CSV table of C-alpha atoms and ligand atoms in Angstrom, one decimal:
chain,number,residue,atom,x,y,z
A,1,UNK,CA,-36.6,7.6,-24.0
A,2,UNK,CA,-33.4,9.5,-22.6
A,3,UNK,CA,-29.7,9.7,-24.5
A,4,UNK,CA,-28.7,8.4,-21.1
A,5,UNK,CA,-27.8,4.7,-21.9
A,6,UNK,CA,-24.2,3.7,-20.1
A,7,UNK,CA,-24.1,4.7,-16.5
A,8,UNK,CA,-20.7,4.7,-14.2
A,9,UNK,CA,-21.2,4.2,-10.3
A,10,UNK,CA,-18.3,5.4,-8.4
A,11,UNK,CA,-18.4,3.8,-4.8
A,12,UNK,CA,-20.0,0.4,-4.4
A,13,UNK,CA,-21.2,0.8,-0.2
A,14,UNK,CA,-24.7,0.7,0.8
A,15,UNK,CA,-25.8,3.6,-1.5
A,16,UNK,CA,-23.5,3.0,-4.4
A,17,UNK,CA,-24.8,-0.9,-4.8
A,18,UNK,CA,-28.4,0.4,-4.5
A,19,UNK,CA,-27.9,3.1,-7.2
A,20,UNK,CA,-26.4,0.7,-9.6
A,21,UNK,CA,-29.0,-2.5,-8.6
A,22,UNK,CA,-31.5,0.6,-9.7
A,23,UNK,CA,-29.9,1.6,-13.0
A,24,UNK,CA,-29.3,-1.9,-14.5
A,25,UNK,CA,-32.7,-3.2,-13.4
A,26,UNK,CA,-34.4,-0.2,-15.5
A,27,UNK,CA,-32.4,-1.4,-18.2
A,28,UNK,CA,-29.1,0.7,-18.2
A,29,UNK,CA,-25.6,-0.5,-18.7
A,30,UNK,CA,-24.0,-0.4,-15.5
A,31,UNK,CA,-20.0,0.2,-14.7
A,32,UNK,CA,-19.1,0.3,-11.0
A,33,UNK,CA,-15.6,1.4,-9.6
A,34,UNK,CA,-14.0,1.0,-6.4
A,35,UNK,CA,-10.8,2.0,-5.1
A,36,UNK,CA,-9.5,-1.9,-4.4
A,37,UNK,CA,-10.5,-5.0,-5.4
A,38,UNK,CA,-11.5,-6.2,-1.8
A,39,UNK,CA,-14.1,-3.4,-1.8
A,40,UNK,CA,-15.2,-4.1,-5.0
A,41,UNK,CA,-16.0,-7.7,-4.0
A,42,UNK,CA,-17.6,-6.8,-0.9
A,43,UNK,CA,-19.7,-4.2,-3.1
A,44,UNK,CA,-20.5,-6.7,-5.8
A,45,UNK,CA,-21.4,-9.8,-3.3
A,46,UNK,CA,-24.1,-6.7,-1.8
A,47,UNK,CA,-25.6,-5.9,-5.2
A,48,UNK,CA,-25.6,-9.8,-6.3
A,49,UNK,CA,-27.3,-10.6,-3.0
A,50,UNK,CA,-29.9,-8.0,-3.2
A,51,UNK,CA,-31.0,-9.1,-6.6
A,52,UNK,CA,-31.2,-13.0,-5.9
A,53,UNK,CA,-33.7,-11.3,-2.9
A,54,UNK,CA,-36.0,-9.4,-5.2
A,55,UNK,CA,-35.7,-12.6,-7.8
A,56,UNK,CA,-36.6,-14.9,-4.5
A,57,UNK,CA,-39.4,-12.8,-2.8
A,58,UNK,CA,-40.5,-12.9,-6.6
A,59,UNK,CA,-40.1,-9.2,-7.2
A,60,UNK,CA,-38.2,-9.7,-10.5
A,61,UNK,CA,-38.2,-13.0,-12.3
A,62,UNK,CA,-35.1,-15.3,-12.8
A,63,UNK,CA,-34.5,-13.7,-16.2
A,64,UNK,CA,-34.3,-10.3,-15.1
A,65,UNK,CA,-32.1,-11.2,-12.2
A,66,UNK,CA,-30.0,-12.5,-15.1
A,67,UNK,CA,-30.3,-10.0,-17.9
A,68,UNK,CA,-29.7,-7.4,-14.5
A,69,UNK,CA,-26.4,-9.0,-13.8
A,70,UNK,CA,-25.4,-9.3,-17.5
A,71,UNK,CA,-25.6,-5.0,-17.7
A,72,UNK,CA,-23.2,-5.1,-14.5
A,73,UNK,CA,-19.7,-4.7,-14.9
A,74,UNK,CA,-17.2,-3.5,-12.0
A,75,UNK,CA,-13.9,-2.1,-12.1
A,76,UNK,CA,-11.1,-0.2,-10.0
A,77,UNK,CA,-9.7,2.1,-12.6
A,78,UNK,CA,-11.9,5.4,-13.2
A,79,UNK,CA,-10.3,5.4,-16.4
A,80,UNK,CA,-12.5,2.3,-18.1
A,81,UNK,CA,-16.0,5.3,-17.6
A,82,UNK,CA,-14.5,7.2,-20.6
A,83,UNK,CA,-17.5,6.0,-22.6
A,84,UNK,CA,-20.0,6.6,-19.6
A,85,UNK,CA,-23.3,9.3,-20.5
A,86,UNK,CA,-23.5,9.4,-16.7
A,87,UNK,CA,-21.8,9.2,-14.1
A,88,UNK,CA,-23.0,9.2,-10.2
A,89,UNK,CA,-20.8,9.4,-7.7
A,90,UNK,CA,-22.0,8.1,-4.6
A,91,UNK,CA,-18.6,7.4,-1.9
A,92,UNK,CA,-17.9,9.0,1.9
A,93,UNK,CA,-19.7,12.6,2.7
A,94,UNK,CA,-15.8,13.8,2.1
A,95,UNK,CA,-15.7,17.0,0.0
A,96,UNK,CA,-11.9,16.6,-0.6
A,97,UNK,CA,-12.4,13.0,-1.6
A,98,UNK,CA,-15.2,13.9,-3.7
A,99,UNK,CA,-13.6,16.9,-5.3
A,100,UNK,CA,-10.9,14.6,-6.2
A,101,UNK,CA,-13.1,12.4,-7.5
A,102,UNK,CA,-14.8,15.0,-9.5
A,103,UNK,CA,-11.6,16.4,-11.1
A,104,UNK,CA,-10.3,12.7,-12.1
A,105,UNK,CA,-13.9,12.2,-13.5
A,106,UNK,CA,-13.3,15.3,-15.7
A,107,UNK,CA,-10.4,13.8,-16.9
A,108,UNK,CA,-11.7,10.7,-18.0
A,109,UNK,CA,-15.0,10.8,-19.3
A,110,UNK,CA,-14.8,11.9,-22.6
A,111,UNK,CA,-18.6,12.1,-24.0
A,112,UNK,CA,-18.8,16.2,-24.8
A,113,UNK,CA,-22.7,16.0,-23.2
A,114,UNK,CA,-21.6,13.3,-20.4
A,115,UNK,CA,-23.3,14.5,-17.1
A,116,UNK,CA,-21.3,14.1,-13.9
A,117,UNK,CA,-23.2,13.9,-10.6
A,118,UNK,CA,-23.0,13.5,-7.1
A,119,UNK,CA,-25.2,11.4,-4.4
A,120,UNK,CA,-24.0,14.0,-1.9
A,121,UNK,CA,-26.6,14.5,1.0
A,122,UNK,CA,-25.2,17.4,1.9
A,123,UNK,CA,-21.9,18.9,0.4
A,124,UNK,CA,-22.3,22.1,-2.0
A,125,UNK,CA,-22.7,20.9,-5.8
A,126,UNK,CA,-21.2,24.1,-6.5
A,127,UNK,CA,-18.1,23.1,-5.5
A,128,UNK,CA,-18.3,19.7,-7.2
A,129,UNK,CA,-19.1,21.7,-10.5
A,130,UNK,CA,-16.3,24.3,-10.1
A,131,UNK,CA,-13.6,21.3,-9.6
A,132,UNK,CA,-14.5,20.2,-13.4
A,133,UNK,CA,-14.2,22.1,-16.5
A,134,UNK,CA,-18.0,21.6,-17.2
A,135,UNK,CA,-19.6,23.1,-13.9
A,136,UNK,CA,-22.8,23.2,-16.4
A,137,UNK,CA,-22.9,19.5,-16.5
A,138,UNK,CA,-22.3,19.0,-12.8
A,139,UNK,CA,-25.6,18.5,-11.1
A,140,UNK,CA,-26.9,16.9,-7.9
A,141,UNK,CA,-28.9,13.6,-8.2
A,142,UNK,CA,-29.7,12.3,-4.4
A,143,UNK,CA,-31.4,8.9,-3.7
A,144,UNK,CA,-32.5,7.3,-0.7
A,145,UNK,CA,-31.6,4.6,1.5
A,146,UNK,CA,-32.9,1.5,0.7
A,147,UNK,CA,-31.8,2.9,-2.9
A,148,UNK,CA,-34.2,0.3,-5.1
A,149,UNK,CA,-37.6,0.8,-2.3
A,150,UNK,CA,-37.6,4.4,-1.8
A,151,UNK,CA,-39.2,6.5,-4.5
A,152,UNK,CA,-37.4,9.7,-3.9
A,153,UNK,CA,-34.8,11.2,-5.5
A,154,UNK,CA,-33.9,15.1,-5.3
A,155,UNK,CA,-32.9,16.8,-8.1
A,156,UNK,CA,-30.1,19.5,-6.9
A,157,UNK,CA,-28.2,22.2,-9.8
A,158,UNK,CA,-25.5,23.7,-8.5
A,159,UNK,CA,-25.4,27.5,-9.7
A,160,UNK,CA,-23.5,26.7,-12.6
A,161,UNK,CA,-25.7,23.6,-13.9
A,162,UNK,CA,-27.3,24.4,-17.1
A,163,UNK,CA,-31.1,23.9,-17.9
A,164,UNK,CA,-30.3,20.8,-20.4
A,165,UNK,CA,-28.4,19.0,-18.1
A,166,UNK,CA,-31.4,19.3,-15.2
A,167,UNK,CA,-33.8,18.2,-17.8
A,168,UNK,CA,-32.0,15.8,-19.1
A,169,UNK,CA,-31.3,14.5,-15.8
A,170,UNK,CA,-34.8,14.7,-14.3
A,171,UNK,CA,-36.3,13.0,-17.6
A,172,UNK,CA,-33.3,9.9,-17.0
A,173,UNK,CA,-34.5,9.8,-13.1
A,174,UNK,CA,-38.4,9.7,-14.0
A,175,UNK,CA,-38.9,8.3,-17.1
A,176,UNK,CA,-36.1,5.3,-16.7
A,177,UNK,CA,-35.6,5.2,-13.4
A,178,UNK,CA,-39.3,5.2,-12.2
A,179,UNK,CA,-38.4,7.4,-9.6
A,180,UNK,CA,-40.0,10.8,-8.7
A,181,UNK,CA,-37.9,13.6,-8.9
A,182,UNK,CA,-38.4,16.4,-6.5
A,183,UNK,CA,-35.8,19.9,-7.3
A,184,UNK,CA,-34.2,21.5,-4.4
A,185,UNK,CA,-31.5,24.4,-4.1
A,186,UNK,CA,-28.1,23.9,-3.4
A,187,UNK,CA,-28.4,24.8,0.4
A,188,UNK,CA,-26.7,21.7,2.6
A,189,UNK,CA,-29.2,19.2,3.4
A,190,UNK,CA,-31.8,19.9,0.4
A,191,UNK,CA,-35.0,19.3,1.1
A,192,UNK,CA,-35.1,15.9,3.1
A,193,UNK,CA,-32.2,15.8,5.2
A,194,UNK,CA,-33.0,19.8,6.2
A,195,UNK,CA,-36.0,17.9,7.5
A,196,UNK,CA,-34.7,14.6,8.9
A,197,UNK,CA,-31.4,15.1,10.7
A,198,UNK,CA,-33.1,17.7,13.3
A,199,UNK,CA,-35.5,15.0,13.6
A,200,UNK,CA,-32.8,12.6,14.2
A,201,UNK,CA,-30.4,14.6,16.2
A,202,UNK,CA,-33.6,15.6,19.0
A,203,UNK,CA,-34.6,11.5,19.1
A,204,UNK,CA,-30.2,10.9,20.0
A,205,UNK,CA,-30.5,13.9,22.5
A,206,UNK,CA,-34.0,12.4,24.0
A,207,UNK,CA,-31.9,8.8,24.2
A,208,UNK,CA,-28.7,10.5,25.8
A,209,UNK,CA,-30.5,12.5,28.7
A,210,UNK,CA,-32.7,9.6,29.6
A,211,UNK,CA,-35.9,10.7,28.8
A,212,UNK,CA,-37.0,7.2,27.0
A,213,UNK,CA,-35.6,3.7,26.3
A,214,UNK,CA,-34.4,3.9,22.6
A,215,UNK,CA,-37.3,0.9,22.2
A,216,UNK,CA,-40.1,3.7,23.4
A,217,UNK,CA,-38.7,6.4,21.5
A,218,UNK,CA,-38.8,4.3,18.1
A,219,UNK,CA,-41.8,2.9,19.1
A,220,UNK,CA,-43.8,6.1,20.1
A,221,UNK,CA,-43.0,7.2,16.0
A,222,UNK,CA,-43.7,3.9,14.3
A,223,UNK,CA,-46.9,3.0,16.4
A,224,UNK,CA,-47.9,7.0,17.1
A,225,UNK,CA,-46.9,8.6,13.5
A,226,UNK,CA,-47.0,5.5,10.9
A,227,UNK,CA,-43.6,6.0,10.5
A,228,UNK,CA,-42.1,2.7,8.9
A,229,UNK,CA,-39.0,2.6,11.1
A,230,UNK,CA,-38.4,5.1,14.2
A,231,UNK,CA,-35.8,7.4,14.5
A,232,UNK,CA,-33.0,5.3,16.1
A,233,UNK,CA,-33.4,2.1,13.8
A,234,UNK,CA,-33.1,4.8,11.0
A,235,UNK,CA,-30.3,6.1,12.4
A,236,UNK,CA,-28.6,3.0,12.1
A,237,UNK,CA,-29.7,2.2,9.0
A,238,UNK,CA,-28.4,5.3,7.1
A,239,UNK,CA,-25.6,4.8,8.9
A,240,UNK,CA,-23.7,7.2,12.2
A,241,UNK,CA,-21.1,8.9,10.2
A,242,UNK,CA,-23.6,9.6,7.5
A,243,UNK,CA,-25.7,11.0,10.1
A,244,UNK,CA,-23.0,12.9,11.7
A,245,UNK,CA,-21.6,13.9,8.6
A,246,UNK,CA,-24.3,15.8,7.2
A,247,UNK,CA,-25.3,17.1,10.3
A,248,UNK,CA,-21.9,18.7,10.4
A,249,UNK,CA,-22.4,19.9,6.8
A,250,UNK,CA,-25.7,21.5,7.7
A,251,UNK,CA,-24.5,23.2,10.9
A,252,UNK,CA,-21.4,24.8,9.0
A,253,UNK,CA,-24.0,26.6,6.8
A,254,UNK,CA,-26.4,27.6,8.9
A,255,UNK,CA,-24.9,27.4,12.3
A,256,UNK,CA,-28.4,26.5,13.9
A,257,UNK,CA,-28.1,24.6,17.1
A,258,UNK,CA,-30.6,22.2,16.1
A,259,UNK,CA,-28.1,20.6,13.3
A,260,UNK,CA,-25.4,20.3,15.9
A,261,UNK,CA,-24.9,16.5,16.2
A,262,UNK,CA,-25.1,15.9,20.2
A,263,UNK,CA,-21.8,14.2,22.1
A,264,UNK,CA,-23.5,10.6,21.9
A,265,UNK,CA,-23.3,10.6,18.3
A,266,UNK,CA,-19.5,11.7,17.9
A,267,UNK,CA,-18.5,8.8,20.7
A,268,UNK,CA,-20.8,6.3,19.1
A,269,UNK,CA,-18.6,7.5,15.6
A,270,UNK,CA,-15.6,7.2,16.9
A,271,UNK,CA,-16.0,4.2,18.4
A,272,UNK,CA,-16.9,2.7,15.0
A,273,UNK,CA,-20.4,2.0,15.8
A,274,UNK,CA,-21.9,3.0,12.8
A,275,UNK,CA,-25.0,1.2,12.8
A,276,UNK,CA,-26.0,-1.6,10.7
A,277,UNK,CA,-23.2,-1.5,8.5
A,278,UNK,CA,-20.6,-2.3,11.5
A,279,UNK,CA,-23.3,-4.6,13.5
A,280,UNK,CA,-23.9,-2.2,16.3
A,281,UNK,CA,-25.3,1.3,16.6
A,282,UNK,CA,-27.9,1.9,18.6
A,283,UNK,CA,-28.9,-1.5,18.2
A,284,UNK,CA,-27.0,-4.7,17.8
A,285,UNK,CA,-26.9,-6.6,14.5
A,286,UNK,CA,-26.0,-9.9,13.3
B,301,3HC,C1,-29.2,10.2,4.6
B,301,3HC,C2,-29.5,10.2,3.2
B,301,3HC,O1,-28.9,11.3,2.5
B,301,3HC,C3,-30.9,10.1,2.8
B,301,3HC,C4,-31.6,8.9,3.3
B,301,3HC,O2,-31.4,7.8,2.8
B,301,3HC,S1,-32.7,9.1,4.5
B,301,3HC,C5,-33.3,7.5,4.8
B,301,3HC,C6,-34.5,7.2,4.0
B,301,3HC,N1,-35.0,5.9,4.3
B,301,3HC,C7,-36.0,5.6,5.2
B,301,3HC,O3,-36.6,6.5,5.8
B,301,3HC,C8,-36.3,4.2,5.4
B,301,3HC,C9,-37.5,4.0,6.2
B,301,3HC,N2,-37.8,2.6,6.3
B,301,3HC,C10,-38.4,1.9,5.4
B,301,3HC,O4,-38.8,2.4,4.3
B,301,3HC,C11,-38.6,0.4,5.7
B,301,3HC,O5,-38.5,0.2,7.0
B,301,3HC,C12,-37.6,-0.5,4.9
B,301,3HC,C13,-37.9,-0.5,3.4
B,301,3HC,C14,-36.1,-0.2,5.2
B,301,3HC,C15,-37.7,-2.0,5.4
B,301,3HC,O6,-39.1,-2.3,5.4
B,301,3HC,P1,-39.7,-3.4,6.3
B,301,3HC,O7,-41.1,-3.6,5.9
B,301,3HC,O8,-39.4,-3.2,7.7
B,301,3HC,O9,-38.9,-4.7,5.9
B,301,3HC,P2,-39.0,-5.7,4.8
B,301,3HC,O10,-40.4,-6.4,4.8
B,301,3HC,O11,-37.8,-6.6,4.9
B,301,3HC,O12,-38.9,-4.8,3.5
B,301,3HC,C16,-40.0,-4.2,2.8
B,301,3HC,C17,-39.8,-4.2,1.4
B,301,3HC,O13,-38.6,-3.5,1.1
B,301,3HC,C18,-37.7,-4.4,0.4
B,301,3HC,N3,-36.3,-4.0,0.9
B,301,3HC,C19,-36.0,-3.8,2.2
B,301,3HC,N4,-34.6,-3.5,2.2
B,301,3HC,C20,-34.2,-3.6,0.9
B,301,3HC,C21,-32.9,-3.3,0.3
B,301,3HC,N5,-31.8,-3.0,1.0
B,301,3HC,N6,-32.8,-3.4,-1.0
B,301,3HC,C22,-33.9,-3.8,-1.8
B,301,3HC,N7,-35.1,-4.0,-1.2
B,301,3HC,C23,-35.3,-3.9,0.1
B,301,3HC,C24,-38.1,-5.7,0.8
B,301,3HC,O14,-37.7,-6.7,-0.2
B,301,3HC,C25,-39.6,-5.6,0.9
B,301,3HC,O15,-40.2,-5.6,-0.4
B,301,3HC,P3,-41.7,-6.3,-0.6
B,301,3HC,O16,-42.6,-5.7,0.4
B,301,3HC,O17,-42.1,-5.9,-2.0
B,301,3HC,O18,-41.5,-7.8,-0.5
């Protein structure tokens, strides 16, 4: 259907695991890489877990869990995606880690038509693309948190990215993937996150002057708007630093007060409350 058949994941975290639990269940041969073996385990006991769900709330059968796992392999040296037709990045909002990332990647995968992209919510692909000496093949491919439930996935060439490698790209995302592709510019937040993290950012502020409980403010959007989780339980599902992260991005470029992420956020941060992920945010987790 696509030439895309061997995918590399760098970063197994909460996106990372959700990206490649996506790939290998449409069918792809899935390499993952982590920096040490501890986070690799911790990535690959996520992934595992989340496919012994969908097999147990009867999503996928037995055999697919199975034939899943068998497309799965992880690693810790970048070297072993030489062979890779994709590659998605998907670690920390960092741009230096990323551009480092990007420039090993360049390196190492060796395919002449191999697409490199980035799960960045926010950083410019441009500058992922001008790291490599293929900016043409550099593009943006952004899912969404829970990776293998949301449908979404923005599509995001950089200046540089040639027409085949979005097409190519958007026919691996639709056609393989199941996923619907929308396109967005390379402006910081693209088209969802330009939308959700003022969203965000005003339900924090509403919390941190006292105008509601946190359990009124989530309520008054899931019971008032339909929306499936309100804006503090989503917080802490994508995760604080994420949040504050792109937030930060998205201020840098268009210095609008609205993206500034309010005090709250930074001390919840830097106290390592980071939501779910760490067992407290705004809520507590066991
Ligand atoms: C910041 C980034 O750049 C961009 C982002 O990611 S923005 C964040 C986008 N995400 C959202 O907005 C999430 C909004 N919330 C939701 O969609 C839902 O609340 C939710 C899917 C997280 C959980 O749904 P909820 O009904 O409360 O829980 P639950 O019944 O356990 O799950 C619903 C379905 O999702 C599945 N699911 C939930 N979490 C999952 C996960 N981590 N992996 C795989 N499947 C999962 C469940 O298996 C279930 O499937 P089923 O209905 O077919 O049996």
């Amino acid at each position: 259907m696509t030439d895309i058949e061997r995918v590399g994941v760098v970063g197994c975290g909460q996106m990372g695991s959700g990206i490649a639990e996506v790939c290998a269940r449409a069918g792809l041969d899935v390499m993952v890489a982590e920096t040490t073996g501890e986070a690799l385990e911790i990535g690959r006991t996520r992934l595992v877990t989340s496919l012994e769900k969908a097999a147990a709330r009867g999503k996928i059968s037995e055999a697919e869990r199975d034939a899943t796992l068998e497309r799965l392999s992880f690693t810790t040296d970048l070297g072993e995606f030489a062979d890779r037709d994709l590659v998605i990045e998907a670690v920390v909002e960092n741009e230096q880690i990323k551009t480092e990332i990007f420039q090993i990647l360049d390196q190492v995968v060796t395919r002449p038509d191999a697409i490199l992209a980035s799960n960045t919510s926010s950083i410019p692909l441009v500058k992922l693309a001008v790291a490599t000496a293929r900016p043409d093949r550099v593009i943006g491919i952004h899912f969404f948190n829970p990776a293998p439930v949301q449908k979404l996935v923005e599509l995001i060439p950089a200046l540089t990215t040639s027409d085949d490698t979005v097409a190519r790209a958007e026919s691996m995302v639709a056609k393989v993937l199941g996923k619907h592709a929308i396109r967005a510019q390379d402006r910081s937040g693209f088209v969802v996150n330009a939308l959700l993290i003022p969203y965000l950012l005003s339900a924090i502020r509403m919390f941190e002057t006292g105008i509601a409980s946190r359990e009124d403010i989530d309520n008054g959007m899931e019971l008032g708007c339909a929306h499936p989780m309100g804006p503090l339980k989503l917080a802490d599902l994508i995760g604080l630093d994420t949040v504050a992260s792109v937030a930060h991005s998205m201020y840098e470029e268009y210095k609008e007060p609205l993206y500034a992420a309010p005090p709250l956020l930074q001390r919840m941060v830097d106290a390592g409350r980071l939501g779910r992920k760490t067992g407290a945010g705004f809520y507590t987790y066991v």
